[in-house]
PDB file of C-alpha atoms in Angstrom:
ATOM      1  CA  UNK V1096       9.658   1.785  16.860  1.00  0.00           C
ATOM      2  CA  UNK V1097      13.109   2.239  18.688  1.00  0.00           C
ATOM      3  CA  UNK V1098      11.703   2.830  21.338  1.00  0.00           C
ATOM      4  CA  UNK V1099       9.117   0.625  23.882  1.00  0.00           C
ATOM      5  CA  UNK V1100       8.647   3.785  26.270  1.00  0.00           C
ATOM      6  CA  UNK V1101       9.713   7.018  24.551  1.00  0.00           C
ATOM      7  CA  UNK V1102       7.611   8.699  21.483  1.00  0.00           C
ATOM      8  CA  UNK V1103       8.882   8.640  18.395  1.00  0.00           C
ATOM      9  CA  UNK V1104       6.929  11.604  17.169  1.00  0.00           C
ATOM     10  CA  UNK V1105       9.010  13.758  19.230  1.00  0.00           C
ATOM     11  CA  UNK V1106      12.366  12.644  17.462  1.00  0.00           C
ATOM     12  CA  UNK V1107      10.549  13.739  14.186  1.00  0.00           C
ATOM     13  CA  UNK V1108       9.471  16.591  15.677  1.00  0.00           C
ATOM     14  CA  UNK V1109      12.684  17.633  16.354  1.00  0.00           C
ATOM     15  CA  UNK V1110      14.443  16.536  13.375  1.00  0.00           C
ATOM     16  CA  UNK V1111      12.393  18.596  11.243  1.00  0.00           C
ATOM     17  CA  UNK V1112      13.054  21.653  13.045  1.00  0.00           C
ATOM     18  CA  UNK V1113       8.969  21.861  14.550  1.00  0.00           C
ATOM     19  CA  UNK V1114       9.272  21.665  18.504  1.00  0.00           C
ATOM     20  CA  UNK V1115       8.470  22.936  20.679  1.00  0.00           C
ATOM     21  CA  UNK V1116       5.283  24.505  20.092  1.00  0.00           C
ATOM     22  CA  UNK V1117       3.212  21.678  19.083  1.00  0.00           C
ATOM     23  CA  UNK V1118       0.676  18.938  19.532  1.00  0.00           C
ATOM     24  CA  UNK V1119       2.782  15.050  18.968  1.00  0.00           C
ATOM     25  CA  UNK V1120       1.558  11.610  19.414  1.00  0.00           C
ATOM     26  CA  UNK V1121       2.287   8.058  18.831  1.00  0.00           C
ATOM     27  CA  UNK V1122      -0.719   5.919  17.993  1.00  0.00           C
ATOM     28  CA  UNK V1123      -0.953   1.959  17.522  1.00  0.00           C
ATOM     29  CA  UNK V1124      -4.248   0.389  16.251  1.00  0.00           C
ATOM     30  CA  UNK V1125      -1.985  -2.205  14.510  1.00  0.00           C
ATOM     31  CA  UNK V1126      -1.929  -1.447  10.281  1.00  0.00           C
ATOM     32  CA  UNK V1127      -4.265   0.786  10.497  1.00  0.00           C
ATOM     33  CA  UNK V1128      -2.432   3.861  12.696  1.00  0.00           C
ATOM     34  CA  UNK V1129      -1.445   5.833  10.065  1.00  0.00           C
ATOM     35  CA  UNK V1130      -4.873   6.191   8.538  1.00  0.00           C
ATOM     36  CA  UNK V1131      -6.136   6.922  11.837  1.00  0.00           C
ATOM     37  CA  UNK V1132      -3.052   9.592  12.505  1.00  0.00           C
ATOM     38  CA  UNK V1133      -4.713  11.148   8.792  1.00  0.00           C
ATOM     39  CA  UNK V1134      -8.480  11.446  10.529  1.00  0.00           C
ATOM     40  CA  UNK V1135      -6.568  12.928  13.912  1.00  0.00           C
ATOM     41  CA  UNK V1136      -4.974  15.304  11.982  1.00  0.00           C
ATOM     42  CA  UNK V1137      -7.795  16.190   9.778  1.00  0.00           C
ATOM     43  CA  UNK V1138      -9.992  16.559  12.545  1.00  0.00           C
ATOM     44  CA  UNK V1139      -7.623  19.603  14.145  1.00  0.00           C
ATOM     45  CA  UNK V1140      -7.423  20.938  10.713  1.00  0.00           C
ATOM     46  CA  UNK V1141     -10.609  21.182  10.266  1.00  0.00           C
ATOM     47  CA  UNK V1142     -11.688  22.538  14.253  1.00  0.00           C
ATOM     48  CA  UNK V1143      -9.124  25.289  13.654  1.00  0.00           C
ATOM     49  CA  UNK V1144      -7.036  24.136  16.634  1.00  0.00           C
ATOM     50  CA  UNK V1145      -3.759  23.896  13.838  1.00  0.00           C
ATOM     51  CA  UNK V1146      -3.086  25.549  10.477  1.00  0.00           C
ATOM     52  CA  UNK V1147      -1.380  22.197   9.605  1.00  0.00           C
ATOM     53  CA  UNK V1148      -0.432  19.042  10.440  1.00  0.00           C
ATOM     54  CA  UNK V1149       1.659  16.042   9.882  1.00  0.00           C
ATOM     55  CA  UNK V1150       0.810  12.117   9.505  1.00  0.00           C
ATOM     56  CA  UNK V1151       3.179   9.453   9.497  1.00  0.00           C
ATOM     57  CA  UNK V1152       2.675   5.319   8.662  1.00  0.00           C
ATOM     58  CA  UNK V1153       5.322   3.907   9.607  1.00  0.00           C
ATOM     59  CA  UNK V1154       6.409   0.513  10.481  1.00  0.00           C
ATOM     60  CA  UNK V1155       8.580  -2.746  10.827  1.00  0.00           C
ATOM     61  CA  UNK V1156       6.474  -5.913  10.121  1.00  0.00           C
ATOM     62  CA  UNK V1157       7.338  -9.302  12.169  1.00  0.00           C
ATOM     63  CA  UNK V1158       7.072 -12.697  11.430  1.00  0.00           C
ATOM     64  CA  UNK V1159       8.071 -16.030  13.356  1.00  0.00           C
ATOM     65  CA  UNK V1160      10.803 -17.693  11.467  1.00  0.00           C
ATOM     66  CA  UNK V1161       9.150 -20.214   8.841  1.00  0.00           C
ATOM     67  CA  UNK V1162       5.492 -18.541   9.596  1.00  0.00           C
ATOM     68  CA  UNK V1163       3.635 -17.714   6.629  1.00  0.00           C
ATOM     69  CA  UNK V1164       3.727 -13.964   8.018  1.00  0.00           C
ATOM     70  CA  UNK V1165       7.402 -13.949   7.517  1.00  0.00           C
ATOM     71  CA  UNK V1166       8.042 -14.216   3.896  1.00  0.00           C
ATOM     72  CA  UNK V1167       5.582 -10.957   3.374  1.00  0.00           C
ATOM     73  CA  UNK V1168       7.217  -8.687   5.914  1.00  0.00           C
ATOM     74  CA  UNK V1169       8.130  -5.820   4.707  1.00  0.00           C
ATOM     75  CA  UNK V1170       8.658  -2.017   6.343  1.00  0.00           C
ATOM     76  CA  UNK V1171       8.078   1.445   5.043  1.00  0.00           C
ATOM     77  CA  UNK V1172       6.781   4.814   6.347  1.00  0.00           C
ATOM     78  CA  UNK V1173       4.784   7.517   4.209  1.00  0.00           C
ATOM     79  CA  UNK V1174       4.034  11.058   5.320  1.00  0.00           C
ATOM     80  CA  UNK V1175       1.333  13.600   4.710  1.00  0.00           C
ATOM     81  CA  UNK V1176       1.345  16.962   5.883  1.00  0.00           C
ATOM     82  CA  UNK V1177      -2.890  18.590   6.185  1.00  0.00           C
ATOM     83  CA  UNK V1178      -3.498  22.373   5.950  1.00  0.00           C
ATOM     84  CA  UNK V1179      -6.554  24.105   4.857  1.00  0.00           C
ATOM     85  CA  UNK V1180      -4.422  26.192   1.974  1.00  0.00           C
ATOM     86  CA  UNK V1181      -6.190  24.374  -0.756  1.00  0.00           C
ATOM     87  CA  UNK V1182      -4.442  26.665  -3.533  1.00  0.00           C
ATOM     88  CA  UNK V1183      -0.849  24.598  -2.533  1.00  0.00           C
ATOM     89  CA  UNK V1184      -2.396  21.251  -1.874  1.00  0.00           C
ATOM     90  CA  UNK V1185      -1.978  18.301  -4.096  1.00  0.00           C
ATOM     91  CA  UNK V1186      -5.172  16.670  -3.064  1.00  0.00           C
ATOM     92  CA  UNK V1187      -8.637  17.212  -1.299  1.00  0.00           C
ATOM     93  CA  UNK V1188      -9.839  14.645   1.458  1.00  0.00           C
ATOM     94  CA  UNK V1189     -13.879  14.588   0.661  1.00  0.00           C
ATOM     95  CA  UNK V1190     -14.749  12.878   3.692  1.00  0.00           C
ATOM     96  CA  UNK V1191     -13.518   9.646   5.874  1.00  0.00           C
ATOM     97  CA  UNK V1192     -15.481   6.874   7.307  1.00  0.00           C
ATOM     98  CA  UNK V1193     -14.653   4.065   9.590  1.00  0.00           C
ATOM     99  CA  UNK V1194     -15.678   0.863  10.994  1.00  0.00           C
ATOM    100  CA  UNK V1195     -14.360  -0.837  14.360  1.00  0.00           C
ATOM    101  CA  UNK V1196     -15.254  -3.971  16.382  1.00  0.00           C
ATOM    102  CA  UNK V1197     -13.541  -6.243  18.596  1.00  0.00           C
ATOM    103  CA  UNK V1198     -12.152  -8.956  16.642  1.00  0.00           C
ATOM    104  CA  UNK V1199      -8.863 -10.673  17.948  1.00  0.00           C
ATOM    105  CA  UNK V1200      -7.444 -11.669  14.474  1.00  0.00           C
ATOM    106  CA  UNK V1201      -3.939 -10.854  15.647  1.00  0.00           C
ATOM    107  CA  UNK V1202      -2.075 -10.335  18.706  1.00  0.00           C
ATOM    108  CA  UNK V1203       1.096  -9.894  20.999  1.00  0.00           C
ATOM    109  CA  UNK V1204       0.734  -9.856  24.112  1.00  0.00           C
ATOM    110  CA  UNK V1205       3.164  -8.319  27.142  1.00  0.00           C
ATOM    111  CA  UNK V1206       6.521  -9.854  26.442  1.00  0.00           C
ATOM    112  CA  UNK V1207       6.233 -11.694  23.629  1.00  0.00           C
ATOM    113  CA  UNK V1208       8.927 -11.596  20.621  1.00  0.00           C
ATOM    114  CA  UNK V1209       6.557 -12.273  17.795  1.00  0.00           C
ATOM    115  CA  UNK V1210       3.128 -11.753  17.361  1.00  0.00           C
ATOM    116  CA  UNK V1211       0.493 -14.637  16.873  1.00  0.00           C
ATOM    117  CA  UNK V1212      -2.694 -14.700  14.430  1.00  0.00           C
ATOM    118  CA  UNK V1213      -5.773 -16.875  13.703  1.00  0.00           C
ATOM    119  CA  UNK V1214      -5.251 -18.034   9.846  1.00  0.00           C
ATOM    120  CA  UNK V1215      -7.871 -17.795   8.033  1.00  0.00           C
ATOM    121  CA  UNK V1216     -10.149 -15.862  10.711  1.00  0.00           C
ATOM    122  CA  UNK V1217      -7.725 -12.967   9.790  1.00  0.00           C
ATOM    123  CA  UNK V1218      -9.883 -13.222   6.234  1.00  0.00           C
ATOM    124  CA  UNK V1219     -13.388 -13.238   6.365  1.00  0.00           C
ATOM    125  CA  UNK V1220     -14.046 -11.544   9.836  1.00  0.00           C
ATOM    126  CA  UNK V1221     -11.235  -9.006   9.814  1.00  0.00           C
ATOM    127  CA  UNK V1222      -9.988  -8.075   7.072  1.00  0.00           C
ATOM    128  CA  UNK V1223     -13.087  -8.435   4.100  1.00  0.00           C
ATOM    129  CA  UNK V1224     -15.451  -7.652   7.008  1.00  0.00           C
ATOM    130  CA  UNK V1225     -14.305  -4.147   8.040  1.00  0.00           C
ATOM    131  CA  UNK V1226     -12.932  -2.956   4.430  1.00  0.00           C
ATOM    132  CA  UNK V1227     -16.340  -3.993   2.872  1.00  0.00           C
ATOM    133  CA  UNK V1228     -18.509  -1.935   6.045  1.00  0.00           C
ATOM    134  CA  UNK V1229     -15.878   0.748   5.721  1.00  0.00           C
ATOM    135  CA  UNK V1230     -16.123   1.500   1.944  1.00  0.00           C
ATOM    136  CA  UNK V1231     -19.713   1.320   1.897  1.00  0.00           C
ATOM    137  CA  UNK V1232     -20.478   3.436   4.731  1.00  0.00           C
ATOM    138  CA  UNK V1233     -18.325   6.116   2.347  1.00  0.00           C
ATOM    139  CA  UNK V1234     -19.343   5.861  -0.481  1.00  0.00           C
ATOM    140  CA  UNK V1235     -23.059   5.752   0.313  1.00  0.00           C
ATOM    141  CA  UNK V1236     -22.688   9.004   2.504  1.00  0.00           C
ATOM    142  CA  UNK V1237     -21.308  10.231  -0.778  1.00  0.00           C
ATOM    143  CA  UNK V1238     -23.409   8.978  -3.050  1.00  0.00           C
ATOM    144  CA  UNK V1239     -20.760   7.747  -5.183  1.00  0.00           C
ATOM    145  CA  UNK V1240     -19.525   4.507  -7.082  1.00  0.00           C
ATOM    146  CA  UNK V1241     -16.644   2.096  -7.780  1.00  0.00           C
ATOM    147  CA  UNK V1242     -16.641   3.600 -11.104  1.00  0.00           C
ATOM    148  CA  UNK V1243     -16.254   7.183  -9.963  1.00  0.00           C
ATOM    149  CA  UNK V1244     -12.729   6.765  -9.053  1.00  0.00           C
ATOM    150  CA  UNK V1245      -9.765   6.112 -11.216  1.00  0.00           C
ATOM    151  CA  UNK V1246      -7.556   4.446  -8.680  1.00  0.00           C
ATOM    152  CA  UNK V1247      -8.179   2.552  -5.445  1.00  0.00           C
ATOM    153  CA  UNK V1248      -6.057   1.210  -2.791  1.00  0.00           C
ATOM    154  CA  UNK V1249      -6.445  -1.075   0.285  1.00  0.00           C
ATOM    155  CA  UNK V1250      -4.590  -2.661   2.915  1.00  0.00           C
ATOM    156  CA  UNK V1251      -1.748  -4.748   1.472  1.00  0.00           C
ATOM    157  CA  UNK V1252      -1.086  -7.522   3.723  1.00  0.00           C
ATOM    158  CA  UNK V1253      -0.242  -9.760   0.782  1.00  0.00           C
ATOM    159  CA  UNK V1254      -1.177  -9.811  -3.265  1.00  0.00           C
ATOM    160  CA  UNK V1255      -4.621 -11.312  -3.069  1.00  0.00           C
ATOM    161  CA  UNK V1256      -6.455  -9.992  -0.445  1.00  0.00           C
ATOM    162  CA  UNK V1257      -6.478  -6.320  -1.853  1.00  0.00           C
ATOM    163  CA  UNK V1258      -7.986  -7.902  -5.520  1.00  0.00           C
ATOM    164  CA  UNK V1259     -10.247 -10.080  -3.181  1.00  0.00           C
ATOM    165  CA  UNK V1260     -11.798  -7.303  -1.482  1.00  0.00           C
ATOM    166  CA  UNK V1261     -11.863  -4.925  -4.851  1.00  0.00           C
ATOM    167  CA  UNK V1262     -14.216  -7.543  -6.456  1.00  0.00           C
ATOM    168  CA  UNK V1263     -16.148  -7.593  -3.545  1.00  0.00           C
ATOM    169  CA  UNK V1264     -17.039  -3.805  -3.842  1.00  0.00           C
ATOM    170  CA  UNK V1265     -17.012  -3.587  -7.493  1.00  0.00           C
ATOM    171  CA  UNK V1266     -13.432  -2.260  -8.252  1.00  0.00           C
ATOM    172  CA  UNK V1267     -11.691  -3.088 -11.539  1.00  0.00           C
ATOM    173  CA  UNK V1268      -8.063  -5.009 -10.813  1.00  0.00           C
ATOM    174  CA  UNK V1269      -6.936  -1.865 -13.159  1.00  0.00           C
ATOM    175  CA  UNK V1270      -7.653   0.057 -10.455  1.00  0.00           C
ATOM    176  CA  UNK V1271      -5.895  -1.422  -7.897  1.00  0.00           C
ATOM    177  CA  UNK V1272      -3.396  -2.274  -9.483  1.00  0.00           C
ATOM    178  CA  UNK V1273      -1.039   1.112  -9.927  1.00  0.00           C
ATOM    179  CA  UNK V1274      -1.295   1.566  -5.659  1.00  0.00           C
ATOM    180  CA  UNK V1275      -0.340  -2.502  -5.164  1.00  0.00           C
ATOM    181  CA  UNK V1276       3.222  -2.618  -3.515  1.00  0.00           C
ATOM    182  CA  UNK V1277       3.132  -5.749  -1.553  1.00  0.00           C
ATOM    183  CA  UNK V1278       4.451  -7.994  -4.473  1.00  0.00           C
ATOM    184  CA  UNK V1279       7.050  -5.624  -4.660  1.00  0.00           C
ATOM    185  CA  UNK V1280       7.891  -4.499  -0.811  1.00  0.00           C
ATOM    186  CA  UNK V1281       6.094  -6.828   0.908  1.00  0.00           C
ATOM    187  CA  UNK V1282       3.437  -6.033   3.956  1.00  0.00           C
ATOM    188  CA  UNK V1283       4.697  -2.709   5.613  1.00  0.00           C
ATOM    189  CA  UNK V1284       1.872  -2.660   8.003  1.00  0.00           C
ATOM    190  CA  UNK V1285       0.855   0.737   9.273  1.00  0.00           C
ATOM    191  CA  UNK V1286       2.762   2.285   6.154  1.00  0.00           C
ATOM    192  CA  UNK V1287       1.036  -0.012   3.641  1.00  0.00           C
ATOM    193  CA  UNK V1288      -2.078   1.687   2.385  1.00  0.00           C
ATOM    194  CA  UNK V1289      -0.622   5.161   2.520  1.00  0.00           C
ATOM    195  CA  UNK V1290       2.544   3.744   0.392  1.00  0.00           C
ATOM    196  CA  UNK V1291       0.107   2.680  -1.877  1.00  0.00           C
ATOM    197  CA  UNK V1292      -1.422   6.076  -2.132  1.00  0.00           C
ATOM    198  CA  UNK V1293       2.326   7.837  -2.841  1.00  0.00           C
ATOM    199  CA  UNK V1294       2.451   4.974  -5.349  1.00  0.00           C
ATOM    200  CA  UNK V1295      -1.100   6.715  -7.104  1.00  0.00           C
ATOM    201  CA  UNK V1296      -0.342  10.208  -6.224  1.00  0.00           C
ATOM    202  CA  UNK V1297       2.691   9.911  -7.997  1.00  0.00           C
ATOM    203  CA  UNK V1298       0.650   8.660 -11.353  1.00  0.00           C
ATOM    204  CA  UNK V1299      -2.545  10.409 -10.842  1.00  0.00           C
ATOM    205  CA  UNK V1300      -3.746  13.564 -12.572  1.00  0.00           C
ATOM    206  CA  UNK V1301      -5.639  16.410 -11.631  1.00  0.00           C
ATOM    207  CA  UNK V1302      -9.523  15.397 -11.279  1.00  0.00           C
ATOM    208  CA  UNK V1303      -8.792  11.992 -10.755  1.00  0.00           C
ATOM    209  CA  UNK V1304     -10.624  10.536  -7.435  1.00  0.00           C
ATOM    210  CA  UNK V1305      -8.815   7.648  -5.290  1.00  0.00           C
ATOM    211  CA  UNK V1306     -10.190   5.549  -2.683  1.00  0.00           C
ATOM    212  CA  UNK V1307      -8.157   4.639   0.199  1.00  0.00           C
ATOM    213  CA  UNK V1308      -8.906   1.840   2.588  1.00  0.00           C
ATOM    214  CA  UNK V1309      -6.951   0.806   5.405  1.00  0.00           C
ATOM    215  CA  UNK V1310      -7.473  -2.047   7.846  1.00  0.00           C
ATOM    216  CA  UNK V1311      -5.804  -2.748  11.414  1.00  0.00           C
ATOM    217  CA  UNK V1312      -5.680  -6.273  13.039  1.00  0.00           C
ATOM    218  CA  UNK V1313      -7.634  -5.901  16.435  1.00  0.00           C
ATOM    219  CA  UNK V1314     -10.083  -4.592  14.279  1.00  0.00           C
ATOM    220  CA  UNK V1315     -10.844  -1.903  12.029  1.00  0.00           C
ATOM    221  CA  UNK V1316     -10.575   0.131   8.403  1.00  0.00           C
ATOM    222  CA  UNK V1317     -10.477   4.026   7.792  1.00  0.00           C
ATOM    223  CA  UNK V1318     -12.074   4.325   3.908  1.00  0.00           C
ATOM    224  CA  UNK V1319     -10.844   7.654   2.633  1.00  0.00           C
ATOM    225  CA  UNK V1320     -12.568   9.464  -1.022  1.00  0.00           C
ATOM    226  CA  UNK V1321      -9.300  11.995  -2.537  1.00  0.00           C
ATOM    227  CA  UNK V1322     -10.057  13.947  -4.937  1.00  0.00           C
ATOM    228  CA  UNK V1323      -6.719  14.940  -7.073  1.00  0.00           C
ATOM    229  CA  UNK V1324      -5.718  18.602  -7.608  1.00  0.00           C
ATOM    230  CA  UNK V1325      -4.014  20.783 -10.073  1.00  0.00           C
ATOM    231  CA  UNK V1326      -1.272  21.232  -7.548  1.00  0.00           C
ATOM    232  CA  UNK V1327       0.155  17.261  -8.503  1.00  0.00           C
ATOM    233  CA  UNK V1328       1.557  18.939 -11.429  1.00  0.00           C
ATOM    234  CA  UNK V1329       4.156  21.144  -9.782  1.00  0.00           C
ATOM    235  CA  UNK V1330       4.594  19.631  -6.878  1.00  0.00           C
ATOM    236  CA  UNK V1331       5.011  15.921  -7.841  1.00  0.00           C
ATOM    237  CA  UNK V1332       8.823  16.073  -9.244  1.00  0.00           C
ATOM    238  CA  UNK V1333       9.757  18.338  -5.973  1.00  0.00           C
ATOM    239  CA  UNK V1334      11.024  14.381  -4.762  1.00  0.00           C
ATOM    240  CA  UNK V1335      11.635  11.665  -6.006  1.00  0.00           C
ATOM    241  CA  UNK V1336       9.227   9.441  -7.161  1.00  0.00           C
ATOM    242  CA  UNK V1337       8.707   6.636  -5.116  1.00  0.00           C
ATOM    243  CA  UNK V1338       9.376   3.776  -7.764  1.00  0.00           C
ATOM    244  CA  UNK V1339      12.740   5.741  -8.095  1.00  0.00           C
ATOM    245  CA  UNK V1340      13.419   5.165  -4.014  1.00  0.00           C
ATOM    246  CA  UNK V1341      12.171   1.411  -4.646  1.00  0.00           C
ATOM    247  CA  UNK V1342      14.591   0.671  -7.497  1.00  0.00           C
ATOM    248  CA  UNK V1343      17.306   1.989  -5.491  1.00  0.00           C
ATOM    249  CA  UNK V1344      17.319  -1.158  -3.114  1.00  0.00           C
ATOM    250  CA  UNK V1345      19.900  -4.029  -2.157  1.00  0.00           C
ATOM    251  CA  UNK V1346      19.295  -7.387  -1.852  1.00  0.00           C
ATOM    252  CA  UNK V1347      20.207  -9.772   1.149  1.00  0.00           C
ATOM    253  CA  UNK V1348      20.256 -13.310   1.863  1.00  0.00           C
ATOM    254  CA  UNK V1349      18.132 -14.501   4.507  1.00  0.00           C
ATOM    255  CA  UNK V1350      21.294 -14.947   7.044  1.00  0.00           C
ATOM    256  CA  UNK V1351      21.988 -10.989   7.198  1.00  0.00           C
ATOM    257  CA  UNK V1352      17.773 -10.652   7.404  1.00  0.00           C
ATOM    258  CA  UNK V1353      17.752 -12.658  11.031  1.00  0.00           C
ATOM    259  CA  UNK V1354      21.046 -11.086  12.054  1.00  0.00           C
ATOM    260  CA  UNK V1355      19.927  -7.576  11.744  1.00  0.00           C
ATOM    261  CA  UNK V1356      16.454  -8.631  12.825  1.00  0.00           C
ATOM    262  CA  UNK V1357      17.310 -10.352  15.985  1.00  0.00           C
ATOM    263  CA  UNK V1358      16.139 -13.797  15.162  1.00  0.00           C
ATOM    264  CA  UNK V1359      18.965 -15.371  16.538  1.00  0.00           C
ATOM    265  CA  UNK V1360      17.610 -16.290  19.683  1.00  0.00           C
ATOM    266  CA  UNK V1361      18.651 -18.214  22.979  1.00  0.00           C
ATOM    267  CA  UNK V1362      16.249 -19.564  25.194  1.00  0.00           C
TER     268      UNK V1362
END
């Protein structure tokens, strides 16, 4: 964020023409805020307290120079606005679960440039842990199955973990397959699931169901069931698709990457 004391929610707020009467908020919970902005907004959707609302995953990943978190940085953002006007929508949320502990798997603290992480206990614990507990949850409160959804997407921090964790629950790689970004854009943290579900949306037809899993370092995962309307049809070519904004990228050697990213740095 530009900012390390100032919202950023405001500047959008503003930019789009929607202050001053309104509710705005940042939120952090590591790769997992913009799911978690989704429930927020659902949640005053659905209490009546707003006709509609927007959520935003956005981010800038970090990585220590030569750290294995460095060569699948990425950044992104991905926006969704919620109303209760289902005869416009492009999409129904059935229902959301979650699942939350206290797991340090990765961490900076106060002051720190880059942030730090535990290897391989960002696998197991974390990441499989709360995606697996978070999926289930949903889909036995729904009484549904892998195979009752055309598409599924998780967390993206790199190209194996998401395939991993699909197995684990039953998934088909041809499901996961048309939402997976991160060989392509790398790990955009808090924008990486919900690019992943633009990447669907923008393939999907009316009927179709798609999962959606997040998961945020610290730790925790937000398991969405979306159930495709007859609205994708119209409303899909309003914007460009997003493989269209993805081809439309330039190249740069890693010498203008640590430039622009700071990583030049004097002790």
């Amino acid at each position: 964020k530009p900012y390390a004391v100032k919202p950023t929610s405001t500047i959008v707020a503003e930019a789009i023409g929607a202050t001053p009467k309104l509710i705005a908020v940042d939120m952090e919970f590591a790769c997992r805020a913009g799911t978690t902005g989704l429930q927020c907004v659902m949640g005053l959707v659905v209490s009546g307290m707003i006709d509609y609302g927007m959520a935003i995953g956005a981010d800038t990943s970090q990585g220590r120079p030569g750290d294995e978190l460095e060569y699948t940085t990425g950044c992104g953002a991905a926006a969704f606005i919620l109303g209760r006007d289902t005869q416009n929508s492009v999409a129904e949320i059935e229902a959301s679960s979650s699942f939350v502990t206290d797991t340090p798997d990765f961490w900076r603290r106060e002051g720190e440039f880059y942030p730090q992480h535990a290897h391989r206990f960002t696998g197991k614990p974390a990441y499989f842990r709360h995606i697996v507990e978070a999926s289930k949850l949903l889909m036995e409160e729904l009484g549904l199955k892998p195979s009752d959804y055309k598409y599924v997407v998780f967390h993206q921090p790199n190209i194996k973990f998401p395939l991993r964790v699909a197995k684990m629950l039953g998934f088909r790689d041809e499901q996961v397959k048309p939402g997976l970004l991160s060989p392509i854009i790398g790990n955009a943290y808090a924008g990486s699931s919900l690019l992943g579900l633009v990447a669907v949306l923008d393939v999907a037809e009316p009927g179709d169901r798609i999962f959606l899993a997040s998961f945020g370092s610290g730790a925790g995962s937000d398991a969405f069931s979306i159930k495709v309307t007859e609205g994708i049809r119209d409303k899909r070519l309003l914007a460009p698709l997003l493989k269209t904004l993805i081809d439309y990228k330039k190249y740069i050697d890693y010498a203008l990457y640590v430039k622009h990213r700071k990583k030049i740095r004097l002790k």
